[in-house]
Amino acid sequence: MTKDEFTVYEGLGTDAEDHRWAFGTGFTDPLEGIDTSVPDGVDPDALATYCLMLGDDALVYSHRLQQWITRMPELEEETALANIALDLLGQARLLLARAGRAEGAGRGEDQLAFFRDENEFRNVRLAETVDADFAELTGRLLIFSAWRLALFGQLTGSADPVLAAIAAKGVKELSYHREYAAEWVVRLGDGTALSHAKMRAALEAIWPMVDELFRTDAVIAMLPGVAADPATLRGEVDEVLGTVLAAAGLDRPDRAPMAAVAGQTGREGVHTEAFGYLLAELQSVARAHPGATW
Amino acid sequence: MGEPQVRSGWPLYEVFLRGKRGLNHVHVGSLHAADPEMALHHARDLYTRRNEGVSIWVVASTDITASSPDEKDPFFAPSGDKVYRHPTFYEIPDDVPHM
Amino acid sequence: MRDDVVPTMMAEKQAGGMVAMTAHPDEMTDDLAAHFDDTLGHDRRIEPRDWMPDAYRATMIRQIAQHAHSEIIGMQPEGNWITRAPSLRRKAILIAKVQDEAGHGMYLYSAAETLGADRADLTDKLISGRQKYSSIFNYPTLNYADVGVIGWLVDGAAICNQVPLCRSSYGPYARAMVRICKEESFHQRQGYELLMTMMRGTASQRAMAQDATNRFWWPSLMMFGPPDDQSPNTAQSMAWGIKRHTNDELRQRFVDMTVPQADKLGVTLPDPDLTWNAESGHYDFGAVDWDEFMAVVKGNGPCNAQRVARRQSAHDEGTWVREAASAHAAKRGDT
C-alpha cells in the first residue's frame, strides 16, 4: 500500500471530521415538512387510539423478534432479523409519538411504551405470542407482514398526513419483510420432510389468531378517510397467503379462531397470559427508575 | 465431527457492489447463502444495510475463475439509514479527549 | 504439467478461485518466499492468491477467526439488555449495535475463508473450545450501565487493538478492519454518551454506572493479552505484520486515553495505584490479576459455559433449517 493509500485508511481509524460521510448519507425524516397538528374534523381521541393500535402491534411484535437475536439458525439471518425488528420499532416510535400528540396530554413514545399497563395495550394477539421455532417465526412474520403491508398500502392515502407519511415509509420496509418471510416459508415448506412437517405445524398453531386481524373496530368508524377498515384487507391478504402456501406445498389450515374473552380481544386490551410477562420484561428497567432520563 | 448426510452448509457467494455514484461493481467480501435470492437478500443486509440505489451482484465463489488479481479494492463506506448511526446526533462535550 | 502441481490447482478450483495457495514445488518456494518477505518489507499487502508460509497462513486464520468469534459471542452480553432497554431510542441503538457485531463477525469469517478456512469448521472449533474469543465476553452484564461501559471501555480497548490491524499485512483482513473500525468508533461514542446521560441523572443511575465501571475496568485491561514478557509469539507476529504493537504498548495507550475520559464522566476507576507519571508521560497503574485472566482464558470465567452453550444451541437447533434451505435449493437446481 502506498503512503497515500495508507493515509486514507489511517484517517478512518481515528476521529474523522466528516462523520456524516463515514456512516452513510441520507437519513430522511419521514415527517419532514409535514404539519403534525390533528387535521380539522378528525376526532383526536379516536386518532390517538388508532395510532396506539398500530403502534402497539409493531412494538410488541418487534419485542418478540428481538428475543430471537443470537438464536437464529445462521449468522446472515441475524442481520436480516435485526433489520426487521428495527424497522418495526421505528414504526412503533412514530405511531406512539403520533398517538401522544393527538391525545394532547403530554405523553411521549416512552411514557406510552413503558408506563401503560397490560389492559391499555391495543395490539392484536398475533403480535404477542412466542414463536416456538423458526417455522413459527417465519410463518407468523409472513402473515403479520402481508396484513400490515396491505393495511399500510391503504393508509398511504390517509387524511391524516402523519399517518400517510408513516405508511409511505413503512410500505417499503414491510414489502421487504414479507418477501423475506415468504421465501423462508417456501424453503421450509418445500425443503425436507422434517421442515415441511414443522412448517405445517407452525401454521396450524398460528392460524387461530388470524381472524382477529380482520375484525372491524368501533374506532375505525370514527375515523372515515383516516383509518383503514381491516375487513377490507382480507381479500388481498388471502391472495398473498394462498400464493405462498401453494408454492410451499402447504395447505391452508382449518382452525377455529381463538376465542374472545367476554367478547373482547387484543384491540380492547384483553390479551393472552404471555403478554404480562412480555410487558414485565419490556418495562422493568424503565419502571425501576421512574423519572430518569436515558 | 464428520460431514452430515444431508448437506447443511451453505455455499459461499462473493458480493460485488456499485454505489449510487460508482462507475462499476466492486468486490466487498463474501457470505453464505443456500440460493441466489437469499444471497442477494443477505448482501443487501450485510454490505449495504439496505441502502437504496446500490446495485448488487452475487456470484457463487465456485463460479469465479481468478488470475493474479489487482486486489486494491477502493474504500467502500457502509451505509446507514437510521438516524442513530450519525455520531453528530450525540452530544459529547468537545473537550472529551480521544473521542 | 508436474504431477505435484496439478492436484494443488484442482484443490484450489474446487475451493473457489479466491483461495490462497500454500503447497508448492520446492524449487519455486525460495523465489516465492523471497517475494513474500519483500512484500512485507515494503509494507504491502499479501493477497489471497499470493504464496505464504504455512505458519503465516495458519496463524492468520487463527487470529482472524478468533476475532470473528469475539464479535459473534460479543452479541450476547449486550443482546442481554435489548428487550429491557429503558427507552425506545436506546433500544434501537442497541439493536443496531448488536446487528453491527453480527456483520463484523461475518466480514471476518469472510476474510478467513479467503485463506481456505471453512466457516462451518471454524464454528465447530469455537464450540469445542479449540479456538477462543476475547475473554472480556465471559463476564456478565448486570445492569443497563454495562451497555454503556462495554461501548466505552470494551469497544475502546478493541479500537486500540484494531486500528493498527487496518495495516495488517493480509489484505482482506486489513480491509475488513477498516470497515469495522469506523463502526466501532461510533459504538464507543454511543456507549460514552449513555454513561454521560446516566452520570448526570439520578443517584441510582450514577450508582449503576460506577458499579459497571468497577466490574469492567480490569477485564478491559486484560483484553490486550498477557504482559510482553509472557507473550512468546509476539516477535514472529510482528515480523509478519500480523501484530503492529506489543500487548503492553497497547495497554498503556488505552489507559492513557481512558483516564481523562473517566474524569470527564465523573466515575472512579477501581485502581488505587493509578497515577500520572510526569517523568514518563504516562499513567502508572496497578497490577493486573493475571491468575484471573488465565482462569477465564482456560474456560473458568463467570460466563464461558453460558456463552458457548448459546452459540451451540443456535447452531444445533438451526441445523434442520439450514438443511431445508439446502434441500430446497437443490430441488430448484441452484446447486
XYZ file of N, CA and C in Angstrom, chain A residues 3-4 27 36 43 88 115 121 135 181-182 192 205 219 224 227 248 253 257 259 264 272 288:
69
model
N 1.945 5.200 0.481
C 1.703 6.088 1.613
C 0.363 6.812 1.482
N 0.045 7.231 0.254
C -1.214 7.952 0.056
C -2.405 7.062 0.359
N -30.131 10.051 5.867
C -31.203 9.690 6.777
C -32.310 10.687 6.517
N -47.955 18.503 11.820
C -48.316 17.426 12.731
C -49.528 17.731 13.604
N -61.420 13.232 14.907
C -61.567 13.050 16.350
C -60.205 12.709 16.958
N -39.684 -2.286 12.550
C -40.951 -2.262 13.275
C -40.855 -1.363 14.503
N -45.032 2.921 30.520
C -45.826 3.197 31.711
C -47.318 2.963 31.537
N -52.846 -1.718 26.420
C -52.192 -2.010 25.151
C -53.223 -2.564 24.171
N -39.870 -22.079 12.214
C -41.017 -22.191 11.320
C -42.120 -21.242 11.776
N -40.022 -13.324 4.589
C -40.800 -14.379 5.237
C -41.325 -15.375 4.210
N -41.811 -14.864 3.092
C -42.384 -15.743 2.074
C -41.333 -16.708 1.531
N -37.118 -30.187 3.331
C -37.039 -31.596 3.710
C -38.397 -32.024 4.290
N -50.569 -23.805 14.422
C -50.511 -23.157 15.741
C -50.872 -21.672 15.652
N -63.542 2.093 16.628
C -62.707 3.275 16.381
C -62.595 3.591 14.887
N -63.364 8.151 9.438
C -63.531 7.941 7.993
C -62.462 8.698 7.209
N -58.534 6.143 8.884
C -58.156 4.762 9.199
C -58.556 3.840 8.059
N -45.232 -23.312 -1.408
C -44.578 -24.058 -0.328
C -45.107 -25.476 -0.217
N -54.480 -23.956 6.808
C -55.041 -24.633 7.982
C -56.527 -24.356 8.136
N -61.102 -19.702 15.041
C -60.431 -18.530 15.598
C -60.304 -18.642 17.115
N -60.789 -17.788 20.714
C -61.976 -17.143 21.276
C -61.647 -15.812 21.941
N -64.107 -9.681 24.077
C -63.002 -8.754 23.837
C -61.706 -9.483 23.505
N -53.281 -12.310 25.977
C -53.004 -13.673 26.414
C -52.199 -13.620 27.706
N -38.203 0.784 37.030
C -37.365 0.779 38.235
C -36.763 2.156 38.488
